[in-house]
Amino acid sequence: MMMDYPLLVNTMLMRCNKLFAKKEIVSVCLDSVFRYTYGDFFSRVCRLANLLQELGIKKGDVVGTFAWNTHRHMEIYFAVTCSGAILHTINVRLHPDHLSHIINHAEDKLLFVDDDLMSSLEIIGDKLSTVQSFIVLTDKEYLPQTKLANVFHYERLLKLAKEKYVFPRDLGENTPAAICYTSATTGLPKGVRYTHRSIFLHALTLCTPDAIGISERDVILAVVPMFHVFSWGFPFCATLMGSKLILPGRDLSAPTLCRLIETEKVTLMAGVPTIWINLYQHLESGARYDLNSLRYILNGGSPISKALVEGLEKKHGLTVRGTCGMTEATPVVLTCPIKSYMDTWDEEKIYSQKAKQGMLLPGLEMKVVSKQGEVSHDGREMGELLLRGPWIAAEYYKDPARSAEVFIDGWYHTGDIVTVDDEGYILVKDRSKDIIKSGGEWISSVDLENTIMGHPAVIEAAVIGIPHEKWQERPLAYVVLKESEKGTVTELDILNFLKDKTAKWSLPDKVLFIDEVPKTSVGKFNKKILREMFVQGK
Amino acid sequence: MMMDYPLLVNTMLMRCNKLFAKKEIVSVCLDSVFRYTYGDFFSRVCRLANLLQELGIKKGDVVGTFAWNTHRHMEIYFAVTCSGAILHTINVRLHPDHLSHIINHAEDKLLFVDDDLMSSLEIIGDKLSTVQSFIVLTDKEYLPQTKLANVFHYERLLKLAKEKYVFPRDLGENTPAAICYTSATTGLPKGVRYTHRSIFLHALTLCTPDAIGISERDVILAVVPMFHVFSWGFPFCATLMGSKLILPGRDLSAPTLCRLIETEKVTLMAGVPTIWINLYQHLESGARYDLNSLRYILNGGSPISKALVEGLEKKHGLTVRGTCGMTEATPVVLTCPIKSYMDTWDEEKIYSQKAKQGMLLPGLEMKVVSKQGEVSHDGREMGELLLRGPWIAAEYYKDPARSAEVFIDGWYHTGDIVTVDDEGYILVKDRSKDIIKSGGEWISSVDLENTIMGHPAVIEAAVIGIPHEKWQERPLAYVVLKESEKGTVTELDILNFLKDKTAKWSLPDKVLFIDEVPKTSVGKFNKKILREMFVQGK
């Protein structure tokens, strides 16, 4: 019948080198912008693969990265996976206890680390039981002083390595290519192993027009950290299609991103709501750039408010497309293109639609279930999103107990409480642990947050459920006001603003003003800390 | 790790019904245009799947179709494959001997046949050893008189069938889903079996922007016959993305196609050069339509001449994208997007590039080899295109002898003689059996044809190699002149026109004028017949 030919990251890399060797990768270093071609990139990937071999890394060995979005990180992505080893991208913002846990749990043999991040590893250096050496990614000629042992200089080792490398031809598509850990708000982080097949299919599907739609003509600004589920797949998509790739390094501030968009003529970028809130604030403050090259911006990580979508689109001419992903899903599962016949909808309805996470990607299967079974697709009934498909995890790595909690009867139970409208678009209402159960009704903390953030004086709002004798739980809102509005806008103002926008029973019992909403290591609202703040009476 | 979740045609169908039930399929019947939604389509697919079951069709059984591009053919595509049976789309233009051979060879149990095509099956009815019954696809209420036995009326059976059907959940992605036979210019047609995996990956890849780029917003006019390797995949792509699909039925004349483009606002269509030559002639004759909805037209089957690309683009505002496919490859392997940095090229160079077949699709691997090994990518050195990948065949069905001729060491030897330029674009110069070997030099018959077709008086030209004592082979050109130029343009005129456009040693020894170039069943120049004509002294 058909050839038994595997779906491999290798195939992406080889074809990219043959067809797109002249295309550019741009990497923002500390003081300068580094540019090279996919052809140069390929040579260095080959050298690095030889280096890995010389360092004793074999098929199935785990190699960790502790780094920002740079060309060197990109080289490691491909050299590790294409040589048959397993790439472990470590979230640089994890708590030290979590850091040492996941490095030991994944059994990293080698760690690549950015020079400015070495101190985080020095703290836990003596706890790392499997790491044999550290290779430092640096623009400087000499290594910094360090307490770590077996530390090498990336560029110097690369220069010594042979240039010619023959990538293995005997990898099966179900070979593990990478591992990521969740950013764990409860308990220790959980590991998910990705196969060549899952990475390939995910990237290919993202390239289709109604997912993200990526072509050779695109210029991708990879804002999402490469330690955060492969920057949502963009490094792989760019290589698959030969798109110009911009890796912004450490500084993700709005002015820096805007300058990059303007100078590199960026067409696509993705990020969490915090990125868009900052961008919006920056543009609102009067800063002006030529952002016309942007086809659209992709929101993910957390839901974006309708008010923000409307603000970015109407006031600043951007186009927003929602997405939804998770560590367990390589990561993207939903995207929010607007169907052709919706063009006749009125503006309000379109913005509501655009604030949704969207439709299931082709190749996947979903169910939304409540205790009563599958929910009706009416945009109202809430249930948990269940997924299956070729890029959905089947288990957590070496963690049968916690695997059994969410991987049930062949379905991944996402913990996302969602509605589905009659067009098949999903709106994430809340995490199952964050939804507020008040007197038999479910109140979505995310809905309340987004409604509050529609108030012109509000920058951010986070809502948690607090225990209540009669109603079981009641909503409490933490609100961040604009500097100029502090002391002016009151709790009553916020409650009055909400009155005609939300059901009476879902109005917060209390509104507290704070200076900043605490965030998790990937930029989401950290409600665990907010709950602790409440218990401690802050 | 990741779920073991198969790539199935079923997944496309289910998702399409859930997300795009309101989108339309338009089918041109004899006297009218039939429209329904993917939702209605799905209901009928379910009924048909029940009907197949009642008729005793089991997993792995082969079901044949002998039909034009209609909604009923589309229903059979999905009911057969998604229920686990094997779809055999039969080329309605095959010679009766070939027809009976492939139906018996594939072991078709059931044949679906368009009412106006029944006579072709009646001729061979007594030779069919496996077919148990015929189901007639017709707009009429009653069946026509026929010599065939066990003949049923599609619509009546469908009405009787149950509507609810549960598609099997236990199909593996390597389950055969379909079989097609080559249109065989030498020997009997060869069968290629496609798996769910190959069909899914091929369709998904075609949807990426640099392949074809198909989204929900597209309106696809499926001109390529559905009996010709799945109309190049469009029925599957449309279902995968929820695109509106126009099935044009029997009449593929230029005026009919132009009217369809205008009224249905078609964005994409694909076809063989004959379709484009007819379209060009029609537009040149002064016919005017609004064709602005067309994003581009895709040429395949045979190479298109640079002159035709230039004519269609410059004079009629169309955009051409080349492709290349083959029965052995599900079928598409190359597409010809223009890379972003080529936008600065001059017009002549762009049109030359656009007349190429293009770049290898992601996921595939290729080699171009001559007797000296891999050719250099200089756009000059010719070699045979070798392919491998997940939608490339590994064998011909039940034909080990002829399989061994082209499936060698894991590579499919396409028989296409090509060049590769320094940008990785392939130009098909000829079929290995058609290339003219003249005194140690290779002369591409296709190049010569395209150059001759650049002459303003010429409609078509076909070149064959004829035996020559000294030079081994020499080119002979058969030329079709425009009606108004017949008797006016001479052999010498053609040779003079060629003089400064081609090497002296590749000038044809003889130019013969004919009324029409004989075509194969899929619309390609039939050089076998031309060679016979030459031998018979015509």
Coordinates of N, CA, C and O in Angstrom, one line a residue, chain A residues 1-7 11 15 18-20 22-23 169 173-176 192-195 197-198 200-201 204-205 207-210 213-217 240-241 328 330 338-341 343 359-366 377 387-395 407 410-412 422-425, chain B residues 1-3 5-7 11 15 18-20 22-23 169 173-176 192-195 197-198 200-201 204-205 207-210 213-217 240-241 328 330 338-341 343 359-366 377 387-395 407 410-412 422-425:
Chain A
M1 N 0.8 -1.2 0.0 CA 0.0 0.0 0.0 C 0.9 1.3 0.0 O 1.7 1.5 -0.9
M2 N 0.7 2.1 1.1 CA 1.5 3.3 1.1 C 2.8 3.0 1.9 O 2.9 2.0 2.7
M3 N 3.9 3.8 1.7 CA 5.1 3.6 2.4 C 4.9 3.8 3.9 O 4.1 4.6 4.3
D4 N 5.7 3.0 4.6 CA 5.7 3.2 6.1 C 6.7 4.3 6.4 O 7.9 3.9 6.7
Y5 N 6.4 5.5 6.2 CA 7.3 6.6 6.3 C 7.0 7.5 7.5 O 5.8 8.0 7.6
P6 N 7.9 7.7 8.4 CA 7.5 8.4 9.7 C 7.4 9.9 9.6 O 8.0 10.5 8.7
L7 N 6.6 10.5 10.5 CA 6.5 11.9 10.6 C 7.5 12.3 11.6 O 7.4 12.1 12.8
T11 N 12.5 15.5 9.1 CA 12.0 15.8 7.8 C 11.8 17.3 7.6 O 12.1 17.9 6.6
R15 N 14.2 19.5 4.9 CA 13.5 20.2 3.8 C 13.8 21.7 3.9 O 14.0 22.4 2.9
K18 N 17.1 22.6 2.5 CA 17.2 22.5 1.1 C 16.4 23.6 0.4 O 16.8 24.0 -0.7
L19 N 15.3 24.0 0.9 CA 14.4 24.9 0.2 C 14.5 26.4 0.7 O 14.3 27.3 0.0
F20 N 14.9 26.5 2.0 CA 14.8 27.9 2.6 C 16.1 28.3 3.2 O 16.1 29.1 4.2
K22 N 18.2 30.4 2.4 CA 18.5 31.8 2.4 C 17.6 32.6 3.3 O 17.9 33.8 3.6
K23 N 16.6 32.0 3.9 CA 15.7 32.7 4.8 C 16.3 33.0 6.1 O 17.2 32.3 6.5
R169 N 18.5 7.6 10.5 CA 17.4 7.4 9.6 C 16.4 6.3 10.2 O 15.4 5.9 9.5
E173 N 8.2 7.3 14.3 CA 7.5 8.6 14.6 C 7.0 8.6 16.0 O 6.7 9.7 16.5
N174 N 6.9 7.5 16.7 CA 6.5 7.5 18.1 C 7.7 7.6 19.0 O 7.5 7.4 20.3
T175 N 8.8 7.9 18.5 CA 10.0 8.1 19.4 C 9.8 9.4 20.2 O 9.3 10.4 19.6
P176 N 10.0 9.4 21.5 CA 9.9 10.7 22.2 C 10.9 11.7 21.7 O 12.1 11.4 21.5
V192 N 5.0 15.9 30.6 CA 4.4 15.3 29.4 C 5.4 15.1 28.3 O 6.2 16.0 28.0
R193 N 5.5 13.9 27.8 CA 6.4 13.5 26.7 C 5.7 13.6 25.4 O 4.7 13.0 25.2
Y194 N 6.4 14.3 24.4 CA 5.9 14.5 23.1 C 6.7 13.6 22.1 O 7.9 13.5 22.3
T195 N 6.0 13.1 21.1 CA 6.6 12.3 20.1 C 6.9 13.1 18.9 O 6.4 14.2 18.7
R197 N 5.9 12.4 16.1 CA 4.6 12.4 15.4 C 3.7 13.6 15.9 O 3.1 14.3 15.2
S198 N 3.6 13.7 17.2 CA 2.7 14.7 17.8 C 3.2 16.1 17.5 O 2.4 17.0 17.1
F200 N 5.1 17.0 14.8 CA 4.9 17.2 13.4 C 3.4 17.5 13.1 O 3.2 18.5 12.4
L201 N 2.5 16.7 13.5 CA 1.1 16.9 13.2 C 0.6 18.2 13.7 O -0.2 18.9 13.1
L204 N 2.0 21.0 11.5 CA 1.4 21.0 10.2 C 0.0 21.6 10.3 O -0.4 22.4 9.5
T205 N -0.7 21.1 11.3 CA -2.1 21.6 11.5 C -2.2 23.1 11.8 O -3.0 23.8 11.2
C207 N -0.3 25.3 10.7 CA 0.0 26.0 9.5 C -1.2 26.2 8.6 O -1.2 27.0 7.7
T208 N -2.3 25.4 8.7 CA -3.5 25.5 7.9 C -4.2 26.9 8.2 O -4.1 27.4 9.3
P209 N -4.8 27.5 7.2 CA -5.3 28.9 7.3 C -6.2 29.1 8.5 O -6.1 30.2 9.1
D210 N -7.1 28.2 8.8 CA -8.1 28.5 9.8 C -7.5 28.2 11.2 O -8.2 28.5 12.2
G213 N -2.4 29.6 10.1 CA -2.2 29.9 8.7 C -0.8 30.5 8.5 O -0.6 31.7 8.6
I214 N 0.2 29.6 8.3 CA 1.6 30.1 8.3 C 2.2 29.7 6.9 O 2.1 28.6 6.5
S215 N 2.8 30.7 6.3 CA 3.4 30.4 5.0 C 4.9 30.9 5.0 O 5.3 31.6 5.9
E216 N 5.6 30.7 3.9 CA 6.9 31.2 3.7 C 7.0 32.7 3.8 O 8.0 33.3 4.3
R217 N 5.9 33.3 3.5 CA 5.8 34.8 3.5 C 5.7 35.4 4.9 O 5.8 36.6 5.0
L240 N 9.0 24.3 9.2 CA 8.2 23.6 8.3 C 7.9 24.4 7.0 O 7.8 23.8 5.9
M241 N 7.6 25.7 7.2 CA 7.2 26.5 6.1 C 8.3 27.4 5.5 O 8.1 28.1 4.5
E328 N -0.6 19.5 28.0 CA -0.9 18.1 27.7 C -1.3 17.9 26.2 O -1.6 16.8 25.7
T330 N 0.4 19.7 23.3 CA 1.5 20.0 22.3 C 1.6 21.4 21.8 O 2.4 21.6 20.9
I338 N -13.1 33.4 12.2 CA -14.5 33.8 12.0 C -15.0 33.2 10.7 O -14.4 33.4 9.7
K339 N -16.1 32.4 10.8 CA -16.6 31.8 9.6 C -17.1 32.8 8.6 O -17.6 33.9 9.0
S340 N -17.0 32.4 7.3 CA -17.4 33.4 6.3 C -18.8 34.0 6.4 O -18.9 35.2 6.3
Y341 N -19.7 33.2 6.8 CA -21.1 33.7 6.9 C -21.3 34.6 8.1 O -22.4 35.2 8.2
D343 N -19.6 37.2 8.6 CA -19.3 38.5 8.2 C -20.5 39.5 8.2 O -20.3 40.7 8.3
M359 N -12.7 27.0 17.6 CA -13.2 25.7 17.2 C -12.1 24.7 17.3 O -10.9 25.0 17.2
L360 N -12.5 23.4 17.4 CA -11.5 22.3 17.5 C -10.7 22.2 16.2 O -11.2 22.3 15.1
L361 N -9.4 22.0 16.4 CA -8.5 21.9 15.2 C -8.9 20.5 14.5 O -9.3 19.6 15.1
P362 N -8.7 20.5 13.2 CA -8.9 19.2 12.4 C -8.0 18.1 13.0 O -6.8 18.4 13.3
G363 N -8.5 16.9 13.0 CA -7.7 15.8 13.5 C -8.0 15.4 14.9 O -7.6 14.3 15.4
L364 N -8.6 16.4 15.7 CA -8.9 16.1 17.1 C -10.4 15.8 17.3 O -11.2 15.9 16.3
E365 N -10.7 15.3 18.4 CA -12.1 14.9 18.8 C -12.3 15.5 20.2 O -11.4 15.5 21.0
M366 N -13.6 16.0 20.4 CA -13.9 16.6 21.7 C -15.2 16.2 22.2 O -16.1 15.7 21.4
H377 N -25.2 22.4 22.8 CA -24.4 23.5 22.2 C -25.2 24.7 22.0 O -25.6 25.1 20.9
L387 N -10.8 15.8 25.6 CA -10.1 15.8 24.3 C -9.5 14.4 24.0 O -9.1 13.7 24.9
R388 N -9.5 14.1 22.7 CA -8.6 13.1 22.3 C -8.1 13.4 20.9 O -8.7 14.1 20.1
G389 N -6.9 12.8 20.5 CA -6.3 13.1 19.2 C -4.8 12.8 19.2 O -4.3 12.4 20.3
P390 N -4.2 12.9 18.0 CA -2.8 12.4 17.9 C -1.8 13.3 18.6 O -0.6 12.9 18.7
W391 N -2.2 14.5 19.0 CA -1.2 15.3 19.8 C -1.7 15.6 21.2 O -1.3 16.6 21.8
I392 N -2.6 14.7 21.7 CA -3.0 14.8 23.1 C -2.3 13.7 23.9 O -2.2 12.6 23.5
A393 N -1.8 14.1 25.1 CA -1.1 13.2 25.9 C -2.0 12.0 26.4 O -3.2 12.2 26.5
A394 N -1.4 10.9 26.6 CA -2.1 9.7 27.1 C -1.8 9.5 28.6 O -2.4 8.7 29.3
E395 N -0.8 10.3 29.1 CA -0.3 10.0 30.5 C 0.6 11.1 30.9 O 1.2 11.8 30.1
F407 N -6.6 11.2 32.7 CA -6.7 10.4 31.5 C -7.6 9.2 31.7 O -7.1 8.2 32.3
G410 N -9.6 6.8 27.7 CA -9.1 7.3 26.4 C -9.4 8.8 26.1 O -9.0 9.3 25.1
W411 N -9.9 9.5 27.1 CA -10.1 10.9 27.0 C -9.2 11.7 28.0 O -9.1 11.2 29.1
Y412 N -8.7 12.8 27.5 CA -8.0 13.7 28.5 C -9.0 14.7 29.0 O -9.7 15.5 28.3
D422 N -23.8 27.4 19.2 CA -24.4 26.6 18.1 C -23.6 26.6 16.9 O -23.9 25.9 15.9
E423 N -22.5 27.3 16.8 CA -21.5 27.3 15.7 C -20.3 26.4 16.1 O -19.4 26.4 15.3
G424 N -20.3 25.8 17.3 CA -19.2 25.0 17.6 C -18.0 25.7 18.3 O -17.0 25.1 18.4
Y425 N -18.2 27.0 18.6 CA -17.1 27.8 19.2 C -17.1 27.6 20.7 O -18.2 27.7 21.3
Chain B
M1 N 3.0 8.4 26.8 CA 3.3 9.5 26.0 C 2.0 10.1 25.3 O 1.1 10.5 26.0
M2 N 2.0 10.1 24.0 CA 0.9 10.7 23.3 C -0.2 9.6 23.0 O 0.2 8.4 23.0
M3 N -1.4 10.0 22.8 CA -2.4 9.0 22.5 C -2.1 8.3 21.2 O -1.7 9.0 20.3
Y5 N -3.8 7.7 18.5 CA -5.1 8.1 17.9 C -4.9 8.2 16.4 O -4.0 8.9 15.9
P6 N -5.7 7.5 15.6 CA -5.5 7.4 14.2 C -5.9 8.6 13.3 O -6.8 9.3 13.7
L7 N -5.2 8.7 12.2 CA -5.6 9.7 11.2 C -6.6 9.1 10.3 O -6.2 8.2 9.5
T11 N -12.6 11.1 11.0 CA -12.4 12.3 11.8 C -12.8 13.6 11.0 O -13.4 14.5 11.6
R15 N -16.1 16.0 12.2 CA -15.8 17.4 12.6 C -16.6 18.3 11.6 O -17.1 19.3 12.0
K18 N -20.1 18.6 12.6 CA -20.3 19.4 13.8 C -20.1 20.9 13.6 O -20.8 21.7 14.2
L19 N -19.1 21.2 12.8 CA -18.7 22.6 12.7 C -19.2 23.3 11.5 O -19.4 24.6 11.5
F20 N -19.5 22.6 10.4 CA -19.8 23.2 9.1 C -21.1 22.7 8.5 O -21.3 22.8 7.3
K22 N -23.8 24.0 8.2 CA -24.6 25.0 7.4 C -24.0 25.3 6.0 O -24.6 25.9 5.2
K23 N -22.7 24.9 5.9 CA -22.0 25.2 4.6 C -22.6 24.4 3.5 O -23.1 23.3 3.7
R169 N -15.3 2.5 15.2 CA -14.3 3.2 16.0 C -13.0 2.5 16.0 O -12.0 2.9 16.6
E173 N -5.2 3.6 11.2 CA -4.9 4.6 10.1 C -4.3 3.9 8.9 O -4.4 4.5 7.8
N174 N -3.8 2.7 9.0 CA -3.2 2.1 7.9 C -4.2 1.2 7.2 O -3.9 0.4 6.3
T175 N -5.5 1.3 7.6 CA -6.6 0.6 6.9 C -6.7 1.1 5.5 O -6.7 2.3 5.3
P176 N -6.8 0.2 4.4 CA -7.0 0.8 3.1 C -8.3 1.5 3.0 O -9.3 0.9 3.5
V192 N -3.3 1.3 -7.2 CA -2.6 1.8 -6.0 C -3.6 1.9 -4.9 O -4.7 2.5 -5.1
R193 N -3.3 1.3 -3.8 CA -4.2 1.4 -2.6 C -3.8 2.5 -1.6 O -2.6 2.5 -1.3
Y194 N -4.7 3.3 -1.3 CA -4.4 4.4 -0.4 C -5.0 4.1 1.0 O -6.0 3.5 1.1
T195 N -4.3 4.5 2.0 CA -4.8 4.3 3.4 C -5.5 5.5 3.9 O -5.3 6.6 3.4
R197 N -4.6 7.1 6.5 CA -3.4 7.9 6.9 C -3.0 8.7 5.7 O -2.8 9.9 5.7
S198 N -2.8 8.1 4.5 CA -2.2 8.8 3.4 C -3.2 9.9 2.9 O -2.8 11.0 2.5
F200 N -5.5 11.4 4.7 CA -5.6 12.5 5.7 C -4.4 13.4 5.6 O -4.5 14.6 5.5
L201 N -3.2 12.8 5.6 CA -2.0 13.6 5.6 C -1.9 14.5 4.3 O -1.5 15.6 4.3
L204 N -4.5 17.3 4.5 CA -4.1 18.3 5.5 C -2.9 19.2 5.0 O -2.9 20.4 5.1
T205 N -2.0 18.5 4.3 CA -0.8 19.2 3.8 C -1.2 20.2 2.6 O -0.7 21.3 2.5
C207 N -3.9 21.7 2.4 CA -4.5 22.9 3.0 C -3.6 24.0 3.5 O -4.0 25.1 3.7
T208 N -2.3 23.7 3.6 CA -1.3 24.7 4.1 C -1.1 25.7 3.0 O -1.2 25.4 1.8
P209 N -0.8 27.0 3.4 CA -0.9 28.1 2.4 C 0.1 27.9 1.2 O -0.3 28.3 0.1
D210 N 1.2 27.3 1.4 CA 2.2 27.3 0.3 C 1.9 26.0 -0.6 O 2.5 25.9 -1.7
G213 N -3.5 26.0 0.2 CA -4.0 27.0 1.1 C -5.5 27.0 1.0 O -6.1 27.8 0.2
I214 N -6.1 26.1 1.8 CA -7.6 26.0 1.7 C -8.1 26.3 3.1 O -7.7 25.8 4.1
S215 N -9.1 27.2 3.1 CA -9.8 27.6 4.4 C -11.3 27.5 4.2 O -11.8 27.2 3.1
E216 N -12.0 27.7 5.3 CA -13.4 27.7 5.3 C -14.0 28.7 4.4 O -15.0 28.5 3.8
R217 N -13.2 29.8 4.1 CA -13.7 30.9 3.3 C -13.6 30.5 1.8 O -14.1 31.3 0.9
L240 N -12.4 18.8 5.3 CA -11.5 19.0 6.4 C -11.6 20.5 6.9 O -11.5 20.7 8.0
M241 N -11.8 21.4 5.9 CA -11.8 22.8 6.3 C -13.2 23.4 6.3 O -13.4 24.5 6.7
E328 N 0.4 7.3 -8.0 CA 1.2 6.7 -6.9 C 1.4 7.6 -5.7 O 2.1 7.1 -4.7
T330 N -1.1 9.9 -4.2 CA -2.4 10.4 -3.5 C -3.0 11.7 -3.9 O -4.0 12.1 -3.3
I338 N 5.4 31.2 -5.1 CA 6.6 32.0 -5.4 C 7.1 32.5 -4.0 O 6.4 33.1 -3.3
K339 N 8.4 32.3 -3.8 CA 9.0 32.7 -2.5 C 9.0 34.2 -2.3 O 9.1 34.9 -3.3
S340 N 8.9 34.7 -1.1 CA 8.7 36.1 -0.8 C 9.8 36.9 -1.5 O 9.6 38.0 -2.1
Y341 N 11.1 36.5 -1.4 CA 12.2 37.3 -2.0 C 12.2 37.3 -3.5 O 13.0 38.0 -4.1
D343 N 9.8 38.3 -5.2 CA 9.0 39.4 -5.7 C 9.8 40.5 -6.4 O 9.2 41.3 -7.2
M359 N 7.9 23.2 -5.6 CA 8.8 22.6 -4.5 C 8.1 21.4 -3.9 O 6.9 21.3 -3.9
L360 N 8.9 20.6 -3.3 CA 8.4 19.4 -2.6 C 7.5 19.8 -1.4 O 7.9 20.7 -0.6
L361 N 6.4 19.1 -1.2 CA 5.5 19.4 -0.1 C 6.2 19.0 1.2 O 7.0 18.0 1.2
P362 N 5.9 19.7 2.3 CA 6.4 19.3 3.6 C 6.0 17.8 3.9 O 4.9 17.4 3.6
G363 N 6.9 17.1 4.6 CA 6.6 15.7 5.0 C 7.1 14.7 4.0 O 7.3 13.5 4.3
L364 N 7.5 15.1 2.8 CA 8.0 14.2 1.8 C 9.6 14.4 1.7 O 10.1 15.3 2.2
E365 N 10.2 13.4 0.9 CA 11.6 13.5 0.7 C 11.8 13.1 -0.8 O 11.1 12.3 -1.3
M366 N 12.8 13.8 -1.4 CA 13.0 13.5 -2.8 C 14.5 13.4 -3.1 O 15.4 13.9 -2.3
H377 N 21.7 21.1 -8.4 CA 20.5 21.9 -8.5 C 20.8 23.2 -9.2 O 21.0 24.3 -8.7
L387 N 10.9 9.6 -5.1 CA 10.2 10.1 -3.9 C 10.0 9.1 -2.8 O 10.0 7.9 -3.1
R388 N 9.9 9.6 -1.6 CA 9.4 8.8 -0.5 C 8.6 9.7 0.5 O 8.9 10.9 0.5
G389 N 7.7 9.1 1.2 CA 6.9 9.9 2.1 C 5.7 9.1 2.5 O 5.4 8.1 1.9
P390 N 4.9 9.7 3.4 CA 3.8 9.0 4.0 C 2.6 8.9 3.0 O 1.6 8.1 3.3
W391 N 2.6 9.6 1.9 CA 1.5 9.4 1.0 C 2.0 9.0 -0.4 O 1.4 9.2 -1.4
I392 N 3.2 8.3 -0.4 CA 3.7 7.7 -1.6 C 3.5 6.2 -1.5 O 3.8 5.6 -0.5
A393 N 3.1 5.6 -2.6 CA 2.8 4.2 -2.6 C 4.1 3.4 -2.4 O 5.2 3.9 -2.7
A394 N 4.0 2.2 -1.9 CA 5.1 1.3 -1.7 C 5.1 0.2 -2.7 O 6.0 -0.6 -2.8
E395 N 3.9 0.1 -3.4 CA 3.7 -1.1 -4.4 C 2.5 -0.9 -5.2 O 1.7 0.0 -4.9
F407 N 9.5 0.6 -7.5 CA 9.6 0.8 -6.1 C 10.9 0.0 -5.7 O 10.9 -1.2 -5.5
G410 N 13.2 1.4 -1.3 CA 12.4 2.4 -0.5 C 12.1 3.7 -1.2 O 11.5 4.6 -0.6
W411 N 12.4 3.8 -2.5 CA 12.1 5.0 -3.2 C 11.2 4.7 -4.4 O 11.3 3.6 -5.0
Y412 N 10.2 5.6 -4.6 CA 9.4 5.4 -5.8 C 10.1 6.2 -7.0 O 10.3 7.4 -6.9
D422 N 18.3 26.3 -8.4 CA 19.0 26.6 -7.1 C 18.1 27.0 -6.0 O 18.5 27.2 -4.9
E423 N 16.8 27.2 -6.3 CA 15.8 27.5 -5.3 C 15.0 26.3 -4.9 O 14.1 26.4 -4.1
G424 N 15.3 25.1 -5.5 CA 14.7 23.9 -5.1 C 13.4 23.7 -5.9 O 12.6 22.7 -5.6
Y425 N 13.1 24.5 -7.0 CA 11.9 24.3 -7.8 C 12.2 23.3 -8.9 O 13.2 23.3 -9.6

